[in-house]
Short mmCIF file of C-alpha atoms in Angstrom, two decimals:
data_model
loop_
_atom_site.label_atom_id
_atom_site.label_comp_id
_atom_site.label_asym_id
_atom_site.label_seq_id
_atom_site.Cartn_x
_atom_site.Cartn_y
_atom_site.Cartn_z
CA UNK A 1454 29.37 25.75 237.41
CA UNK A 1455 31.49 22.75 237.15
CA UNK A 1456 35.39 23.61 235.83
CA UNK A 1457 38.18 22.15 234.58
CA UNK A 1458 40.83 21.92 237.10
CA UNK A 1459 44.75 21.93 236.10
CA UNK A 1460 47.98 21.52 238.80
CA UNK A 1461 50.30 22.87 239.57
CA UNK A 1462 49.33 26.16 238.05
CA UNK A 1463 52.97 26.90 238.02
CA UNK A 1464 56.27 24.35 237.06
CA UNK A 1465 59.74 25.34 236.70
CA UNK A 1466 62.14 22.54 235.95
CA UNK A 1467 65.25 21.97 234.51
CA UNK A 1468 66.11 20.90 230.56
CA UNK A 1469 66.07 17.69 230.59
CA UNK A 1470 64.14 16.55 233.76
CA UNK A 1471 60.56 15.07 233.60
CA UNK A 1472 57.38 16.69 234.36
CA UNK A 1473 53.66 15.58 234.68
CA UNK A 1474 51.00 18.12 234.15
CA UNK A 1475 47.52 17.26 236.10
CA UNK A 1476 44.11 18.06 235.26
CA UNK A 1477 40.76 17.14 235.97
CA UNK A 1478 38.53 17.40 234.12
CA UNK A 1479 34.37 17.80 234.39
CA UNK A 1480 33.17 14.83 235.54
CA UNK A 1481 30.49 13.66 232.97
CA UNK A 1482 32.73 14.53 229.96
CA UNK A 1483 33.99 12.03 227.46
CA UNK A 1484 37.04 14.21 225.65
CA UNK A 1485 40.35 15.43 226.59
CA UNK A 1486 42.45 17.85 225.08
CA UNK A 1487 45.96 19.37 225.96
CA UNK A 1488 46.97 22.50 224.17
CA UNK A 1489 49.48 24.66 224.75
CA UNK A 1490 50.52 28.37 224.03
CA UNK A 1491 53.91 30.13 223.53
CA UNK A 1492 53.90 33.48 225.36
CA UNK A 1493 52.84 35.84 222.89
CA UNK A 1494 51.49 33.13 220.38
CA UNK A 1495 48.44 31.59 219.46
CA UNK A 1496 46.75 27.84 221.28
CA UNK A 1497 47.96 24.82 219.30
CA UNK A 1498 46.62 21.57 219.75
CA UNK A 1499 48.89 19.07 221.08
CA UNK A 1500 46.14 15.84 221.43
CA UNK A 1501 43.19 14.61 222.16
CA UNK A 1502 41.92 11.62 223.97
CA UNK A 1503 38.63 9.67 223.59
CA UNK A 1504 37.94 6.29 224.87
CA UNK A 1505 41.06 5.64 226.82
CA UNK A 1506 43.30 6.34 223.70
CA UNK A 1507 44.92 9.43 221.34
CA UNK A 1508 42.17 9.78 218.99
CA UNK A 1509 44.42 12.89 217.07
CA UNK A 1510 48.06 14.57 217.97
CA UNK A 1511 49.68 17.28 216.49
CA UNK A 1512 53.26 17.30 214.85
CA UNK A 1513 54.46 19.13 218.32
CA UNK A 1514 53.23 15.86 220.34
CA UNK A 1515 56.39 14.04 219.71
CA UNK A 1516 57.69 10.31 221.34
CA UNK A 1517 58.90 13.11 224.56
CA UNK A 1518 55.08 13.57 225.28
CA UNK A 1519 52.32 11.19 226.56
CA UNK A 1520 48.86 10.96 228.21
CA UNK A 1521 47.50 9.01 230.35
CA UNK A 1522 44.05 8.61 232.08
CA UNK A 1523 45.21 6.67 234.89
CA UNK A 1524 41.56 6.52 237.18
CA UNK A 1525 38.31 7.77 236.55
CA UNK A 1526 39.32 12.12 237.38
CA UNK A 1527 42.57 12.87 236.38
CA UNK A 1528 44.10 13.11 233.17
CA UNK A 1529 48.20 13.79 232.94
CA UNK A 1530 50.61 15.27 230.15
CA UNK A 1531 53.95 14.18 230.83
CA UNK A 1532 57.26 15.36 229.17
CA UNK A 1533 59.95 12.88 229.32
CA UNK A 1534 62.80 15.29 229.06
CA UNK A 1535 61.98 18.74 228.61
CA UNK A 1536 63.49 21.10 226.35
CA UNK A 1537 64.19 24.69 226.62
CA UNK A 1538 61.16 25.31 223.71
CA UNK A 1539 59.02 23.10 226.10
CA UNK A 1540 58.45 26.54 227.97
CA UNK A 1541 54.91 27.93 227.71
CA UNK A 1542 51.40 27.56 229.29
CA UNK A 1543 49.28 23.89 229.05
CA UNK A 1544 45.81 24.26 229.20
CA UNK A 1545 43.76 20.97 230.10
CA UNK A 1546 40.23 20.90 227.98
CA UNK A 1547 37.24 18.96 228.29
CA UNK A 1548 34.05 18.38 226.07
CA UNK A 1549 31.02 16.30 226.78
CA UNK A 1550 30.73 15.14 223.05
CA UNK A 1551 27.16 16.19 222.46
CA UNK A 1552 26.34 18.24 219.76
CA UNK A 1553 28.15 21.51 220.20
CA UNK A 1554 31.64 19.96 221.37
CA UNK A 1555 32.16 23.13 222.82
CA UNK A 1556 35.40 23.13 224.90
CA UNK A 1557 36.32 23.76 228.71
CA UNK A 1558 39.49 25.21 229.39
CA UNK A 1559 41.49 25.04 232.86
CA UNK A 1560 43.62 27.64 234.14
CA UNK A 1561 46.47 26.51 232.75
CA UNK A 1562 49.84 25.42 233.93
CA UNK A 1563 52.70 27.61 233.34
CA UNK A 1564 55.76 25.62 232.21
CA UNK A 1565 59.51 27.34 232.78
CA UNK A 1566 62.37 24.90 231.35
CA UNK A 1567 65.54 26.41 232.59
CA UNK B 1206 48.05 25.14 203.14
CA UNK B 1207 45.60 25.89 206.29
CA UNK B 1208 45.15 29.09 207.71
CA UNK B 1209 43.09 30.88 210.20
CA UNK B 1210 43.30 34.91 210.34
CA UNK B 1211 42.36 37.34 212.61
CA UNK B 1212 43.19 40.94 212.62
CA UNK B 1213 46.35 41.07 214.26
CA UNK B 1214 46.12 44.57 215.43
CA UNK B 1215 44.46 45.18 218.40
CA UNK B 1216 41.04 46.90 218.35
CA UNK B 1217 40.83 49.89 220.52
CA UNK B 1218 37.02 51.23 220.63
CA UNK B 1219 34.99 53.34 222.84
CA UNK B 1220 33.10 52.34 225.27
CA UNK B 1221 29.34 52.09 223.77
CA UNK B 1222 29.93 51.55 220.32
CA UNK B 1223 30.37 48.33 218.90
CA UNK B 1224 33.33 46.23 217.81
CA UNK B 1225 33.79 43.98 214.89
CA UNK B 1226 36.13 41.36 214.91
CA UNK B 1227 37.06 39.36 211.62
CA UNK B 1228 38.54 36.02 211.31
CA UNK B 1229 39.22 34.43 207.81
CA UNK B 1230 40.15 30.65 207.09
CA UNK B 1231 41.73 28.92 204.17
CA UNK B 1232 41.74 25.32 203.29
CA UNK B 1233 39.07 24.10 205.74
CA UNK B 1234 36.20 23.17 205.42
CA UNK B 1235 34.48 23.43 209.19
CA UNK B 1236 31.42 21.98 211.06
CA UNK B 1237 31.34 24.89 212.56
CA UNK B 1238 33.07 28.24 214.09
CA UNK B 1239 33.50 28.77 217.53
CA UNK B 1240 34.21 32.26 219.14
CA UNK B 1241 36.09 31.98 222.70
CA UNK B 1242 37.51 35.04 224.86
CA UNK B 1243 40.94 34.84 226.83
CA UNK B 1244 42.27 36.70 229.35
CA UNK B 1245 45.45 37.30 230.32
CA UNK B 1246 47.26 34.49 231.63
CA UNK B 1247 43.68 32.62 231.68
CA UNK B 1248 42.45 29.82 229.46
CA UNK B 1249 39.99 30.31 226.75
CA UNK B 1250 36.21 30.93 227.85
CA UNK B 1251 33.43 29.82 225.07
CA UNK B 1252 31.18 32.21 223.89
CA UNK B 1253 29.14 31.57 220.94
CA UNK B 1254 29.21 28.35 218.07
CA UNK B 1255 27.47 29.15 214.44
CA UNK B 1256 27.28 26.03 212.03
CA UNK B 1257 27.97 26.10 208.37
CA UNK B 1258 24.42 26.03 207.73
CA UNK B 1259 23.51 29.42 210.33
CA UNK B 1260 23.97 32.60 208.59
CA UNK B 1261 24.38 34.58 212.36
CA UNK B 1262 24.22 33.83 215.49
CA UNK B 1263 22.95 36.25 218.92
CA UNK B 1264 23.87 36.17 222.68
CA UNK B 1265 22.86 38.75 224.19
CA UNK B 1266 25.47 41.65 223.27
CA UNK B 1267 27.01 38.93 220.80
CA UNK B 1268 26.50 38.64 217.23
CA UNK B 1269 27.83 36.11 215.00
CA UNK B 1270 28.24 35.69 211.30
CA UNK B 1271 29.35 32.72 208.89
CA UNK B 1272 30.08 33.08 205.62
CA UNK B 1273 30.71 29.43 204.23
CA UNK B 1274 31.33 31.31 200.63
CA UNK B 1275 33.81 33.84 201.80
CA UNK B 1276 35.05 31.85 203.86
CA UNK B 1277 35.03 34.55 206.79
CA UNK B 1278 33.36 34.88 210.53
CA UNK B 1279 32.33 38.77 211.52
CA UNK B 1280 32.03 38.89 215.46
CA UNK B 1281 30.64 42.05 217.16
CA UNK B 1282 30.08 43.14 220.28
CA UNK B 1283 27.34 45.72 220.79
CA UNK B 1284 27.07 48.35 223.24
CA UNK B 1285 30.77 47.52 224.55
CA UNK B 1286 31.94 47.78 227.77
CA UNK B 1287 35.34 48.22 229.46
CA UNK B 1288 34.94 44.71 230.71
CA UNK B 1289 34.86 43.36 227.62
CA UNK B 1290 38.69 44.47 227.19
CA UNK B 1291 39.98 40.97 226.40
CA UNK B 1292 41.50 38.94 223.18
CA UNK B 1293 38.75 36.93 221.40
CA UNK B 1294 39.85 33.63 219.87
CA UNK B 1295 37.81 32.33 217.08
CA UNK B 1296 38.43 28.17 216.43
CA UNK B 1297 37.59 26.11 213.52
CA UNK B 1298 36.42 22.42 214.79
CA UNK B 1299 37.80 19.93 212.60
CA UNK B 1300 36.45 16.97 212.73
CA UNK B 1301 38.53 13.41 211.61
CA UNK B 1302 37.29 10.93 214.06
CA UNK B 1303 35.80 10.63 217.49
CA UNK B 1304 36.48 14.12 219.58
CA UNK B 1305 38.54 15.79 216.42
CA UNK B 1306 40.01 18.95 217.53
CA UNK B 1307 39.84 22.82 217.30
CA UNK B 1308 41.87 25.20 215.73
CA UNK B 1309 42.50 28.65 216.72
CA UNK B 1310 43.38 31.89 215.08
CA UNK B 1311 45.99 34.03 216.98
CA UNK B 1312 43.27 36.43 218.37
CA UNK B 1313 42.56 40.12 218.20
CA UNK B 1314 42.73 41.63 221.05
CA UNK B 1315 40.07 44.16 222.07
CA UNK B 1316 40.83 47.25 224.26
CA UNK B 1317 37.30 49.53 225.46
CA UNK B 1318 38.35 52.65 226.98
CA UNK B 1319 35.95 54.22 228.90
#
């Protein structure tokens, strides 16, 4: 079955240093989503991306964050200059837009900001 | 304001019998209800979608029901097995544009002992 794939699966990185998050996501699907979740806490959208643009972001998804789509596979989250609060785990989602608009979720990457 | 509950206690059940799982919204008016299960340090896995206009919803152990009036999803698993020891996520899809987005409730998490 085809999956959603995220890198690295684990990040640690210092407050205030940059960091891209990678995914890929299933080939024939049309939307992107980042979310993230807060040990302990609940998934919160951050954005989505249709069409080679934000088509909704979430208060969280703030002038430090952007996506990109920069070939045909990968999609990226970057965070210009992390915080401390930054810490938690990114999941990478992908939907194929038809009907259902059920979601796929990668693996996640696990963020440390030290 | 908008709010999706779930019982935050966890659910610990026998093995065999089933489990009911409850999640209530305010202040949305969804497509449709979507019922994922996480594991730990995994992302979300989809299990089951009910429209506004289904009263329930089966998957094989899975039911699903939507109550548009209450305002209120049941989710049970029948005949439950130790495997099945997981949180279960349920997500309202809200939809403003092209891809919209899904909202989760914190989870339940469900313990089968054996």
């Amino acid at each position: 079955e085809p999956e959603v794939t995220q890198t690295p699966s684990h990040q640690v990185t210092q407050m205030g240093q940059e960091v891209i998050l990678r995914c890929v996501p299933i080939s024939n699907h049309l939307y992107f989503y980042w979310y993230r979740q807060i040990l302990g806490q609940k998934v919160e959208f951050l954005v989505s991306f249709y069409n080679n643009e934000i088509s909704e972001k979430s208060e969280i998804f703030d002038d430090q964050f952007s996506v990109e789509r920069p070939d045909g596979s990968n999609f990226t989250l970057k965070i210009r200059s992390t915080k401390l609060e930054d810490s938690a785990m990114y999941f990478c989602a992908s939907s194929d837009g038809q009907g259902n608009q059920k979601l796929f979720f990668g693996s996640g990457t696990q963020l440390s900001v030290l | 304001s908008q709010k999706i509950e779930q019982n935050s206690e966890a659910l610990n059940i026998q093995e065999g019998k089933t489990a009911t799982l409850t999640c209530n919204y305010t202040n949305y008016s969804p497509a449709y209800l979507q019922w994922y299960r996480q594991d730990p340090g995994r992302g979300p896995v989809f299990l089951l979608l009910i429209r506004e206009n289904e009263k329930e919803k089966r998957k094989e152990r899975l039911k699903v029901t939507f109550d548009t009036t209450l305002k209120q999803s049941l989710f049970h698993i029948t005949a439950s097995q130790p495997a099945d020891s997981a949180t279960y996520l349920c997500a309202l899809r809200v939809i403003y544009n092209q891809g919209g987005k899904l909202i989760f409730g914190q989870g339940t998490e469900l313990s089968v002992k054996p």
